Tab-separated table of C-alpha atoms and ligand atoms in Angstrom:
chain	number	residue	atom	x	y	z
K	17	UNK	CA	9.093	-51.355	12.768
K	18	UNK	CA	10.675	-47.849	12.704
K	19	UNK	CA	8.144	-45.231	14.468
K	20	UNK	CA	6.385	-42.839	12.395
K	21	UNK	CA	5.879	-39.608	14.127
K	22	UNK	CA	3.356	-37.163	12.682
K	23	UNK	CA	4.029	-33.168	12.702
K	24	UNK	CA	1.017	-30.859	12.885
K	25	UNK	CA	3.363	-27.605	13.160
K	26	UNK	CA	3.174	-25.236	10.542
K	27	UNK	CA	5.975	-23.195	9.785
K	28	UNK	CA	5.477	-19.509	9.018
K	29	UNK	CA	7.954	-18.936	6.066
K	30	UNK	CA	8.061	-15.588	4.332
K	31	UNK	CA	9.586	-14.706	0.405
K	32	UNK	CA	10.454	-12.155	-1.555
K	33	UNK	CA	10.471	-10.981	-4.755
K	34	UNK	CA	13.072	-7.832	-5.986
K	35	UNK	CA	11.131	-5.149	-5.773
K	36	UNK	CA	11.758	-4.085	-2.603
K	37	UNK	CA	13.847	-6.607	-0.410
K	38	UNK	CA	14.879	-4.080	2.284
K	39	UNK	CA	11.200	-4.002	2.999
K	40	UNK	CA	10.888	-7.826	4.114
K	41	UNK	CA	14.741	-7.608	5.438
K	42	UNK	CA	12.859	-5.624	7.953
K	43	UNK	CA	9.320	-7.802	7.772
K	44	UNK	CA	11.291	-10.048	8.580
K	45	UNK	CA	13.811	-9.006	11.423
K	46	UNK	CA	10.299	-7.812	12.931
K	47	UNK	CA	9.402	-11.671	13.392
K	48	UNK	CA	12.561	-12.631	13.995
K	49	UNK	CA	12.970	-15.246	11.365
K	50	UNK	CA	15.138	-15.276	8.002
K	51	UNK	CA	13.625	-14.650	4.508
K	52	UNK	CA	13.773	-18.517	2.465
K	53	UNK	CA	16.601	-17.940	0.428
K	54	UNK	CA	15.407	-17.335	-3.723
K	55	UNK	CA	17.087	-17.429	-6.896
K	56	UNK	CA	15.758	-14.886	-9.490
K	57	UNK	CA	17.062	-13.586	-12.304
K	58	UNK	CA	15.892	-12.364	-16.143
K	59	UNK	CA	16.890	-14.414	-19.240
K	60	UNK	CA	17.720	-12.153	-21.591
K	61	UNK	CA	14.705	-10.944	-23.360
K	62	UNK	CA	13.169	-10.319	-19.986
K	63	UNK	CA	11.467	-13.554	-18.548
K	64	UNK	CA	11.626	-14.097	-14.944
K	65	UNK	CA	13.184	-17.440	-13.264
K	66	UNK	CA	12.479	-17.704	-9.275
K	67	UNK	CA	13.548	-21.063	-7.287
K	68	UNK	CA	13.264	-21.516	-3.656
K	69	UNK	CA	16.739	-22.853	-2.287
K	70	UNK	CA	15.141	-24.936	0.322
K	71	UNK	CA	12.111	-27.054	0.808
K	72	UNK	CA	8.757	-25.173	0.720
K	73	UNK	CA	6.608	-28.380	1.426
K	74	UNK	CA	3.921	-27.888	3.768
K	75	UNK	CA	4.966	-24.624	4.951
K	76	UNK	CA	2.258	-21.176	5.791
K	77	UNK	CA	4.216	-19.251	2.782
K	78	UNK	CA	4.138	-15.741	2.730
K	79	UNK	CA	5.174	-13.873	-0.708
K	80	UNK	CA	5.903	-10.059	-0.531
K	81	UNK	CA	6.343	-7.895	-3.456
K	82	UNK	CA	6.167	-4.486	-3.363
K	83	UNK	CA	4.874	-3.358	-6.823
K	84	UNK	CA	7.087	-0.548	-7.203
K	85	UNK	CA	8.554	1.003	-11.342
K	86	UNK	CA	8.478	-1.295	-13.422
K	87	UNK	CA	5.225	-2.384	-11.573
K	88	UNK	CA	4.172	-5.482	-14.500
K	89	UNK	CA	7.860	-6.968	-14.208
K	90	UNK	CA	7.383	-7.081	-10.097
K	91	UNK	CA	4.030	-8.372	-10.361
K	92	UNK	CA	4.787	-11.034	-12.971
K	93	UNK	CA	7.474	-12.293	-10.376
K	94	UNK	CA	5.131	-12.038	-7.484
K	95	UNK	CA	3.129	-14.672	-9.854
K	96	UNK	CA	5.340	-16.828	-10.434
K	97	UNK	CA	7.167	-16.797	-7.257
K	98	UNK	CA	3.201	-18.345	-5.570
K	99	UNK	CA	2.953	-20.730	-8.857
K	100	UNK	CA	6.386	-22.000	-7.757
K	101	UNK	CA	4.875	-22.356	-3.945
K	102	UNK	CA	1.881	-23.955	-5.474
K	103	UNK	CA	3.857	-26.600	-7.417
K	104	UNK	CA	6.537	-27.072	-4.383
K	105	UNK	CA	3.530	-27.919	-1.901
K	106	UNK	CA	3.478	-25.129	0.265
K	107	UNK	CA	0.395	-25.329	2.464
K	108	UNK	CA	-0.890	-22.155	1.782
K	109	UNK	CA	-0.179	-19.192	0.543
K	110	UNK	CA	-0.351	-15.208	0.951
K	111	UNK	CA	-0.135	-13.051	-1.480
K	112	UNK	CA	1.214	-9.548	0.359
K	113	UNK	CA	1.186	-6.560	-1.677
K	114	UNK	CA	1.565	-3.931	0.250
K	115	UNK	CA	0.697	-1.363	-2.593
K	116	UNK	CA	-1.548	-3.205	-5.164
K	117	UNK	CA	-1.111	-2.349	-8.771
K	118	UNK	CA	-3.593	-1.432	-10.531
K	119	UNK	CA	-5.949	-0.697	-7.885
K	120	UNK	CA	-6.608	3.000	-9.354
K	121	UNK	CA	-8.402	1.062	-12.349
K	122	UNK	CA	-11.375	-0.340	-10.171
K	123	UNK	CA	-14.252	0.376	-12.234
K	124	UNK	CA	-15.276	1.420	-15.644
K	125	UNK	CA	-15.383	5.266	-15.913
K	126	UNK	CA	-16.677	4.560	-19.842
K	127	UNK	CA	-17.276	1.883	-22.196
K	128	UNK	CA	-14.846	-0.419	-23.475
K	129	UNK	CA	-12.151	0.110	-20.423
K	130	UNK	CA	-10.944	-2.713	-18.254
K	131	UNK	CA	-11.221	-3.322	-14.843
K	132	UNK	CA	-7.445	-4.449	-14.243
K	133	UNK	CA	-8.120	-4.157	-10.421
K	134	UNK	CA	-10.127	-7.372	-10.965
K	135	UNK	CA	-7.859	-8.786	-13.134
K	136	UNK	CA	-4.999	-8.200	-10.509
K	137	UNK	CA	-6.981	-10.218	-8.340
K	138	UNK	CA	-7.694	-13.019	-10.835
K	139	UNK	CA	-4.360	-13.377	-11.682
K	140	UNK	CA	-3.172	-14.195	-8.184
K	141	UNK	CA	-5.702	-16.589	-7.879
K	142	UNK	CA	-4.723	-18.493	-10.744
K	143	UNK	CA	-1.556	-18.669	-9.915
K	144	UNK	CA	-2.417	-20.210	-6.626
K	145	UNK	CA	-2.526	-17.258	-3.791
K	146	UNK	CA	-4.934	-18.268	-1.002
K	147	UNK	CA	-5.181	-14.765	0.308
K	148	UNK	CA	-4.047	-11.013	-0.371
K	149	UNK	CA	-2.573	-8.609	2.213
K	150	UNK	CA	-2.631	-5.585	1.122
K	151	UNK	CA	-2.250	-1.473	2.757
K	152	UNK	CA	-4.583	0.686	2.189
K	153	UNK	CA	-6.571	-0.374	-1.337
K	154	UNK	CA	-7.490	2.503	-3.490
K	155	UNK	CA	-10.878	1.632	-2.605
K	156	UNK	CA	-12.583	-1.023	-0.146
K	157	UNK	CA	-14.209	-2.740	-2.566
K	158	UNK	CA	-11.326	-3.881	-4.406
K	159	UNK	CA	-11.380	-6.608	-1.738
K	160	UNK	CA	-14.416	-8.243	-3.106
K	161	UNK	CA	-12.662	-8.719	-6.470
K	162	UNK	CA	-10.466	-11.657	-4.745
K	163	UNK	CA	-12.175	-15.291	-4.325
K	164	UNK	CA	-10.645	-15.601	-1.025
K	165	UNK	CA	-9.686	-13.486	2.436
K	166	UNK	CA	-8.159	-10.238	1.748
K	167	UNK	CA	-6.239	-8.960	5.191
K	168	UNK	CA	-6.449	-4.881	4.365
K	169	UNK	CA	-4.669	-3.184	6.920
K	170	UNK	CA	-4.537	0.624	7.585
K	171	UNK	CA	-1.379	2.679	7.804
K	172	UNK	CA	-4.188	5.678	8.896
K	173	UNK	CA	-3.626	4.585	12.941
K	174	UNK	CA	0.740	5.136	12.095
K	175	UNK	CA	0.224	7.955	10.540
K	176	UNK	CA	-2.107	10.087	12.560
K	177	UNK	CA	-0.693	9.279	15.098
K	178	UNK	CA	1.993	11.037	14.537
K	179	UNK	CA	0.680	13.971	12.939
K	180	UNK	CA	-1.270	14.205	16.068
K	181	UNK	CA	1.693	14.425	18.216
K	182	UNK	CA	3.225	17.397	15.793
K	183	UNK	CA	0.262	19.449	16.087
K	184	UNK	CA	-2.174	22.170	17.859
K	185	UNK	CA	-5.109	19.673	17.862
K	186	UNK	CA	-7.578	23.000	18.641
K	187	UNK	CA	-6.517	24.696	14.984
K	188	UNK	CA	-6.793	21.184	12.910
K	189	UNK	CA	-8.235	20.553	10.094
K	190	UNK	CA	-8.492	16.939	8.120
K	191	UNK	CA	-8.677	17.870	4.352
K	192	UNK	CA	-9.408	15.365	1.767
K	193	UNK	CA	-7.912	16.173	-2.139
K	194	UNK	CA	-11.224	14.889	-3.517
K	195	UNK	CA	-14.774	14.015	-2.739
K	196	UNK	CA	-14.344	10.575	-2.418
K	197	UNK	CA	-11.709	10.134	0.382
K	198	UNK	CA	-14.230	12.382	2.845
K	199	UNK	CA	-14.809	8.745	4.536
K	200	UNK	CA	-11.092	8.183	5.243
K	201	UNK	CA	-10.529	11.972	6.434
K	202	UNK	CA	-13.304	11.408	9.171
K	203	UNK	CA	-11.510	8.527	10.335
K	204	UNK	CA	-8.279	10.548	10.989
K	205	UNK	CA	-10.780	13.122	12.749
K	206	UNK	CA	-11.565	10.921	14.954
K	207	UNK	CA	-8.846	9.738	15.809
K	208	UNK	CA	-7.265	12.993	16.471
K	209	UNK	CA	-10.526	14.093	18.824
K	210	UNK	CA	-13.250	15.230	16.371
K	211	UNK	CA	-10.999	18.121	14.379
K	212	UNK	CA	-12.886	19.796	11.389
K	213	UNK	CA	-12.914	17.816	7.963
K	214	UNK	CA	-13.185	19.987	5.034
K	215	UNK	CA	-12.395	18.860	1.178
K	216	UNK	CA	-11.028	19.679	-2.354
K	217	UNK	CA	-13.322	19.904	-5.522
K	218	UNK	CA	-11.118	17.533	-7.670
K	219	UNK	CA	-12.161	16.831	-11.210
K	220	UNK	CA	-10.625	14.896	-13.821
K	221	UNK	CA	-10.842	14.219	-17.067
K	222	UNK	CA	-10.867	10.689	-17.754
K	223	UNK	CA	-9.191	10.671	-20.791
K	224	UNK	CA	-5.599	12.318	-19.577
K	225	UNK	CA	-3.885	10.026	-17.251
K	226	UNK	CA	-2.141	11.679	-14.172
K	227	UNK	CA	-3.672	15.198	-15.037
K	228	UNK	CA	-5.998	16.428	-12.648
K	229	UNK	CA	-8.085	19.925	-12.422
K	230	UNK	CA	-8.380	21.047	-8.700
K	231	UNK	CA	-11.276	23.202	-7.643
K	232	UNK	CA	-12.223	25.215	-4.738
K	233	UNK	CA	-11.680	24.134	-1.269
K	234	UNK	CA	-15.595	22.826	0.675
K	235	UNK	CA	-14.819	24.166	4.168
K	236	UNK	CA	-13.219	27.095	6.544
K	237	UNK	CA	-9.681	26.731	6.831
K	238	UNK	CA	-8.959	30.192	7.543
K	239	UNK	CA	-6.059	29.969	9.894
K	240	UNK	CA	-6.024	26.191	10.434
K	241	UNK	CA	-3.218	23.664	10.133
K	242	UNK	CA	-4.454	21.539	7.747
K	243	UNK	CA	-3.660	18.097	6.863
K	244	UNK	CA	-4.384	16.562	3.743
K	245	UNK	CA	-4.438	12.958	3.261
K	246	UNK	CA	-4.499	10.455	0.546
K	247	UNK	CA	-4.157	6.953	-0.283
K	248	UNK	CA	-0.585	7.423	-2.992
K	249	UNK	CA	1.219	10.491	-4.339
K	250	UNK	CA	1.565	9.745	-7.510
K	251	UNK	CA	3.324	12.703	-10.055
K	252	UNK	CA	2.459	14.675	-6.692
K	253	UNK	CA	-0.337	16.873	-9.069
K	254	UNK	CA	-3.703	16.215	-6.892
K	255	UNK	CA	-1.425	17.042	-3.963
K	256	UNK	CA	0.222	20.188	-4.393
K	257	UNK	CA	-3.040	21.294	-6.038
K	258	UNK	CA	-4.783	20.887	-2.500
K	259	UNK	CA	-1.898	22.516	-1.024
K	260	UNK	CA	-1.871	25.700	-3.368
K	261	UNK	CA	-5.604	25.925	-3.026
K	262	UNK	CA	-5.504	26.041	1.097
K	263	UNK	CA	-2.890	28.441	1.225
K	264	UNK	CA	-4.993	30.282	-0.999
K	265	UNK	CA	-8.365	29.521	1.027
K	266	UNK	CA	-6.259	31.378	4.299
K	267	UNK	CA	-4.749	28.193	5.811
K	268	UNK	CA	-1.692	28.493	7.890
K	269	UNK	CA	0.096	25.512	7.499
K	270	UNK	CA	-0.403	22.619	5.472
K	271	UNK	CA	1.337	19.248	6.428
K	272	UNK	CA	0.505	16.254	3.696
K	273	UNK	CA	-0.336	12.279	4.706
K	274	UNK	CA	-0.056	9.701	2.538
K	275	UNK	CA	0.052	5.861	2.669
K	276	UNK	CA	1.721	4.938	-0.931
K	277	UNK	CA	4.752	7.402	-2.063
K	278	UNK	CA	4.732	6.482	-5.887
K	279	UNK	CA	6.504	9.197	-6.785
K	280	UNK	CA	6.714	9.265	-10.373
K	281	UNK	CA	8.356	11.823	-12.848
K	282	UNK	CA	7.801	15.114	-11.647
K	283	UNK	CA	6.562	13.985	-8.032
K	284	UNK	CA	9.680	15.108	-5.704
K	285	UNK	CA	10.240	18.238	-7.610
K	286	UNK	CA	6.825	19.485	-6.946
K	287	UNK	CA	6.651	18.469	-3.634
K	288	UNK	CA	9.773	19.889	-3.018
K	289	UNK	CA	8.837	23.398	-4.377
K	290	UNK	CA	5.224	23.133	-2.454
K	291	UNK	CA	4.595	25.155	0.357
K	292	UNK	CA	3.574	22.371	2.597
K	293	UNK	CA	5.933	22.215	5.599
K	294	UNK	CA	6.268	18.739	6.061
K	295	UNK	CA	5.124	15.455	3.551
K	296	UNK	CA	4.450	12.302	5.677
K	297	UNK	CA	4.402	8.751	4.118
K	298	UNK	CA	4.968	4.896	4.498
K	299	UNK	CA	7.514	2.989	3.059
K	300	UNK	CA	5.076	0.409	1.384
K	301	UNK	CA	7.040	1.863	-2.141
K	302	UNK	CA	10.832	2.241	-1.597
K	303	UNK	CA	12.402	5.780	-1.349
K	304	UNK	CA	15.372	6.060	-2.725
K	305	UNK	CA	18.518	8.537	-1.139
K	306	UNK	CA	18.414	11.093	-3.888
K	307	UNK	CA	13.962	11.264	-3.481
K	308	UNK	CA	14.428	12.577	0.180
K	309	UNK	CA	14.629	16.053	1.092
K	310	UNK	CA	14.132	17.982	3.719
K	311	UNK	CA	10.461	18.267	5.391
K	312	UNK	CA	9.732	14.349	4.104
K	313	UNK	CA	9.074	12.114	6.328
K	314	UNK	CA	8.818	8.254	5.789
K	315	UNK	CA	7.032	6.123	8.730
K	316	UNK	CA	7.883	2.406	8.435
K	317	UNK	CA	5.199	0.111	7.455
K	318	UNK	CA	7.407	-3.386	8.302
K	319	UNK	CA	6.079	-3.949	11.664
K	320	UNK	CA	2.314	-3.212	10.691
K	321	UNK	CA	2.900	-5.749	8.369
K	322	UNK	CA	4.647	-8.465	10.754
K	323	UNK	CA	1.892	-8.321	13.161
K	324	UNK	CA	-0.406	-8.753	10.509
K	325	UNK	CA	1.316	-11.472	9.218
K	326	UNK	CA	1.875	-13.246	12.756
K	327	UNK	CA	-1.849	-13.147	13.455
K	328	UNK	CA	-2.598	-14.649	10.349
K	329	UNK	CA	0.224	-17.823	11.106
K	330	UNK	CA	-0.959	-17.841	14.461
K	331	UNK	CA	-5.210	-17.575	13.271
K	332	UNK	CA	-5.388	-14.730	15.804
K	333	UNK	CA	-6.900	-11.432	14.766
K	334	UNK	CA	-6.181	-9.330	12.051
K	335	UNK	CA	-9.169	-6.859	12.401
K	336	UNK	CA	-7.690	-6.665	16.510
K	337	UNK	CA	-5.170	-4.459	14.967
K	338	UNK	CA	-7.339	-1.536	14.067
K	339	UNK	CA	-10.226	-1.696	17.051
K	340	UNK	CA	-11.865	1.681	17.051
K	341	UNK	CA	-11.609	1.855	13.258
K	342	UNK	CA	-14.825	1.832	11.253
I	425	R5P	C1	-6.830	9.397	-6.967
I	425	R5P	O1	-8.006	9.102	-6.920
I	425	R5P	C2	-5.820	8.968	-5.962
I	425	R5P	O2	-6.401	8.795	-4.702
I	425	R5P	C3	-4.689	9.946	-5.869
I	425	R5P	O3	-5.200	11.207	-5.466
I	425	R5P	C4	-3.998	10.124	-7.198
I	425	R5P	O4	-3.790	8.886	-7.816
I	425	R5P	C5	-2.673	10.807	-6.989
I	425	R5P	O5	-2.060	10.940	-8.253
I	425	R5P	P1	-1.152	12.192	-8.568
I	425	R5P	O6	-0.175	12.286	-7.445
I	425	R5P	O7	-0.495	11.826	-9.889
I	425	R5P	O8	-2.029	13.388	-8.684
């Protein structure tokens, strides 16, 4: 009788949809292995086929989709892409997302809205995701809308980091847009040795989408570099608001930190015209040629996102990766 021998080894795989392929190119080149080879393609009123080319059976599948414009088509393939895992037998399976869509609609601001965050969440479960990785959620809590572990990592370490390299640490100030991001701007303060934190009066009306009112700055910036940070730029509005109203407040430089570069409509023209001397972001969202200009600068997110992704295979430590953050 022929001997059966029994494999235990689990073998990391990682997909990806086409919303931002360059992105797990690099994921990718960071682990040193090769994407599994996908077919996808739209029949022609706009349904989404996806096949794996090889055998996904019993593999630790990985599916990253960046959720860039148009953000339901690239989600709706990220879905189908883990149902297809699901009915091929992978092991298990990770939804990453390194922006998550929808994650701005986390709660009700009046009656008869929907959460979609949550619904985000349910969908992937559904459709068979075991987990979510995700960079920097809108808000913390989003994690608790996903039956299942949720791997959040924080670009905040990348990025202040190298702000803190570019700057006079003595005449620094941390500068959140709104009220509710003072947590995340003490974080940067401490990791840049304490620095001031000071922060915008945002208000917005819930009713206009992307419109936002910006109020008087909460702090002394007279003379400081500031930095504001933020989770996305979206049209680039709450931004360059903060940025006008520093200058304004007596600040003498104004550098802007963000995770997620959206970048819709009128985003690049505004940041281009805004007095802030340099825009720092992630590549979570691709950045096309013609978006850059001069003063932007994009930090790669790919090899936050391997390690997080080996320590996951390898059931090491994800929170290891951000020790000292709170
Ligand atoms: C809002 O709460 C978010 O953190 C961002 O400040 C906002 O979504 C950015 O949008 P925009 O760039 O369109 O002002």
């Amino acid at each position: 009788m022929g001997e059966i021998r029994l494999s235990s080894e689990k073998r990391l795989r990682l997909f990806t949809g086409r919303g931002y392929p360059e992105l797990a190119d690099d994921v990718a080149a960071e682990l040193g292995i090769q994407l599994t080879p996908t077919s996808a393609y739209d029949f022609a009123n706009g349904e989404i086929f996806v096949r794996f080319e090889e055998s996904v059976r019993g593999c630790d599948a990985f599916v990253l989709q960046c959720h860039t414009a148009p953000v339901n088509k690239q989600i709706m393939e990220q879905l189908i892409m883990v149902d297809a895992l699901k009915r091929a037998s992978a092991k298990r399976i990770t939804v990453v997302a390194p922006f998550y869509g929808y994650a701005r609609q986390d709660k009700k601001h009046r009656g008869r809205e929907p959460i979609s965050a949550r619904l985000m969440a349910d969908l992937f479960k559904t459709a068979g995701a075991d987990r979510l990785m995700v960079v920097d959620l809108h808000t913390s809590q989003i994690q608790g809308f996903f039956d299942g572990p949720v791997d959040h990592l924080f670009a905040l370490p990348m990025l202040a980091n190298y702000v803190g390299s570019k700057v006079d640490r003595s005449r620094l100030t941390i500068v959140s847009p709104d009220s509710g991001r003072v947590r995340v701007a003490e974080r940067w303060s401490d990791l840049l040795g304490g620095c001031p934190i000071a922060f915008i009066h945002k208000t917005r009306d819930p009713r206009i989408p992307n419109e936002s009112i910006t109020g008087r700055v909460v702090g002394d910036v007279q003379g400081q570099t500031c930095v504001v940070i933020d989770d996305m730029i979206d049209t680039a509005g709450t931004i360059t608001k903060a940025v006008d109203a520093l200058f304004e407040a007596g600040a003498k430089d104004v550098i802007v930190a963000a995770t997620h570069a959206v970048l819709s409509g009128p985003a690049i023209d505004r940041l281009k015209s805004s007095k802030a001397s340099e825009v720092v972001i992630t590549n979570t969202l691709p950045i096309s040629e013609d978006q850059k200009f001069d003063g932007l600068t994009v930090l790669s997110i790919a090899p936050l996102i391997a390690r997080a992704i080996r320590e996951v295979f390898e059931d090491g430590s994800v929170t290891s990766l951000f020790d000292g953050l709170s």
